[in-house]
mmCIF file with all atom_site columns, C-alpha atoms in Angstrom:
data_model
loop_
_atom_site.group_PDB
_atom_site.id
_atom_site.type_symbol
_atom_site.label_atom_id
_atom_site.label_alt_id
_atom_site.label_comp_id
_atom_site.label_asym_id
_atom_site.label_entity_id
_atom_site.label_seq_id
_atom_site.pdbx_PDB_ins_code
_atom_site.Cartn_x
_atom_site.Cartn_y
_atom_site.Cartn_z
_atom_site.occupancy
_atom_site.B_iso_or_equiv
_atom_site.pdbx_formal_charge
_atom_site.auth_seq_id
_atom_site.auth_comp_id
_atom_site.auth_asym_id
_atom_site.auth_atom_id
_atom_site.pdbx_PDB_model_num
ATOM 1  C CA . MET A 1 1  ? -26.010 8.701  -14.927 1.00 52.00 ? 1  MET A CA 1
ATOM 2  C CA . SER A 1 2  ? -22.440 7.598  -15.465 1.00 54.00 ? 2  SER A CA 1
ATOM 3  C CA . SER A 1 3  ? -20.792 6.010  -12.439 1.00 63.00 ? 3  SER A CA 1
ATOM 4  C CA . ASP A 1 4  ? -17.465 7.617  -13.321 1.00 66.00 ? 4  ASP A CA 1
ATOM 5  C CA . GLY A 1 5  ? -18.929 11.101 -13.701 1.00 63.00 ? 5  GLY A CA 1
ATOM 6  C CA . PRO A 1 6  ? -18.850 13.851 -11.060 1.00 62.00 ? 6  PRO A CA 1
ATOM 7  C CA . ARG A 1 7  ? -21.046 13.278 -8.015  1.00 58.00 ? 7  ARG A CA 1
ATOM 8  C CA . PRO A 1 8  ? -22.816 15.880 -5.855  1.00 68.00 ? 8  PRO A CA 1
ATOM 9  C CA . GLY A 1 9  ? -21.022 16.772 -2.661  1.00 70.00 ? 9  GLY A CA 1
ATOM 10 C CA . PRO A 1 10 ? -17.289 16.560 -1.950  1.00 69.00 ? 10 PRO A CA 1
ATOM 11 C CA . PRO A 1 11 ? -15.137 14.744 -4.524  1.00 66.00 ? 11 PRO A CA 1
ATOM 12 C CA . HIS A 1 12 ? -14.541 11.084 -3.746  1.00 60.00 ? 12 HIS A CA 1
ATOM 13 C CA . THR A 1 13 ? -11.611 8.950  -4.826  1.00 64.00 ? 13 THR A CA 1
ATOM 14 C CA . HIS A 1 14 ? -10.754 5.295  -4.330  1.00 59.00 ? 14 HIS A CA 1
ATOM 15 C CA . ASP A 1 15 ? -8.082  6.344  -1.834  1.00 60.00 ? 15 ASP A CA 1
ATOM 16 C CA . ASP A 1 16 ? -10.847 7.616  0.472   1.00 56.00 ? 16 ASP A CA 1
ATOM 17 C CA . ASP A 1 17 ? -12.042 4.022  0.797   1.00 59.00 ? 17 ASP A CA 1
ATOM 18 C CA . VAL A 1 18 ? -8.728  2.759  2.138   1.00 59.00 ? 18 VAL A CA 1
ATOM 19 C CA . LYS A 1 19 ? -7.005  5.695  3.841   1.00 57.00 ? 19 LYS A CA 1
ATOM 20 C CA . HIS A 1 20 ? -9.229  5.774  6.925   1.00 56.00 ? 20 HIS A CA 1
ATOM 21 C CA . ASP A 1 21 ? -6.151  6.375  9.051   1.00 60.00 ? 21 ASP A CA 1
ATOM 22 C CA . VAL A 1 22 ? -5.511  9.662  7.211   1.00 60.00 ? 22 VAL A CA 1
ATOM 23 C CA . PRO A 1 23 ? -8.732  11.663 7.647   1.00 57.00 ? 23 PRO A CA 1
ATOM 24 C CA . LYS A 1 24 ? -9.180  15.010 5.934   1.00 58.00 ? 24 LYS A CA 1
ATOM 25 C CA . PRO A 1 25 ? -8.921  18.040 8.282   1.00 57.00 ? 25 PRO A CA 1
ATOM 26 C CA . GLU A 1 26 ? -12.641 18.764 7.926   1.00 58.00 ? 26 GLU A CA 1
ATOM 27 C CA . GLU A 1 27 ? -13.421 15.205 9.031   1.00 67.00 ? 27 GLU A CA 1
ATOM 28 C CA . VAL A 1 28 ? -11.622 15.623 12.355  1.00 70.00 ? 28 VAL A CA 1
ATOM 29 C CA . ASP A 1 29 ? -13.585 16.755 15.403  1.00 74.00 ? 29 ASP A CA 1
ATOM 30 C CA . PRO A 1 30 ? -11.289 19.218 17.239  1.00 74.00 ? 30 PRO A CA 1
ATOM 31 C CA . GLU A 1 31 ? -13.204 18.699 20.485  1.00 81.00 ? 31 GLU A CA 1
ATOM 32 C CA . THR A 1 32 ? -12.766 14.931 20.639  1.00 80.00 ? 32 THR A CA 1
ATOM 33 C CA . GLY A 1 33 ? -9.676  14.578 18.441  1.00 76.00 ? 33 GLY A CA 1
ATOM 34 C CA . THR A 1 34 ? -11.314 11.854 16.380  1.00 80.00 ? 34 THR A CA 1
ATOM 35 C CA . ASP A 1 35 ? -12.249 11.552 12.726  1.00 72.00 ? 35 ASP A CA 1
ATOM 36 C CA . ALA A 1 36 ? -15.671 10.840 11.247  1.00 73.00 ? 36 ALA A CA 1
ATOM 37 C CA . ASP A 1 37 ? -15.255 7.144  12.083  1.00 76.00 ? 37 ASP A CA 1
ATOM 38 C CA . GLY A 1 38 ? -14.479 7.925  15.718  1.00 77.00 ? 38 GLY A CA 1
ATOM 39 C CA . ASP A 1 39 ? -10.847 6.894  15.375  1.00 78.00 ? 39 ASP A CA 1
ATOM 40 C CA . PRO A 1 40 ? -8.329  8.917  17.406  1.00 79.00 ? 40 PRO A CA 1
ATOM 41 C CA . VAL A 1 41 ? -6.223  11.412 15.471  1.00 72.00 ? 41 VAL A CA 1
ATOM 42 C CA . GLU A 1 42 ? -2.742  12.325 16.697  1.00 71.00 ? 42 GLU A CA 1
ATOM 43 C CA . ASN A 1 43 ? -2.760  15.874 15.346  1.00 63.00 ? 43 ASN A CA 1
ATOM 44 C CA . PRO A 1 44 ? -6.334  17.167 14.981  1.00 51.00 ? 44 PRO A CA 1
ATOM 45 C CA . SER A 1 45 ? -6.539  20.498 13.199  1.00 55.00 ? 45 SER A CA 1
ATOM 46 C CA . GLY A 1 46 ? -7.970  23.369 15.170  1.00 50.00 ? 46 GLY A CA 1
#
């Protein structure tokens, strides 16, 4: 398999490795207002 080919699951870019302070809407828990890492999000969607 080629490492730069498409991977199963959601698409992943290098920016995802550094932009932990800008979680995707689906990564935010509307009940707790935190992202997948448990960091607080100012404007959680939902």
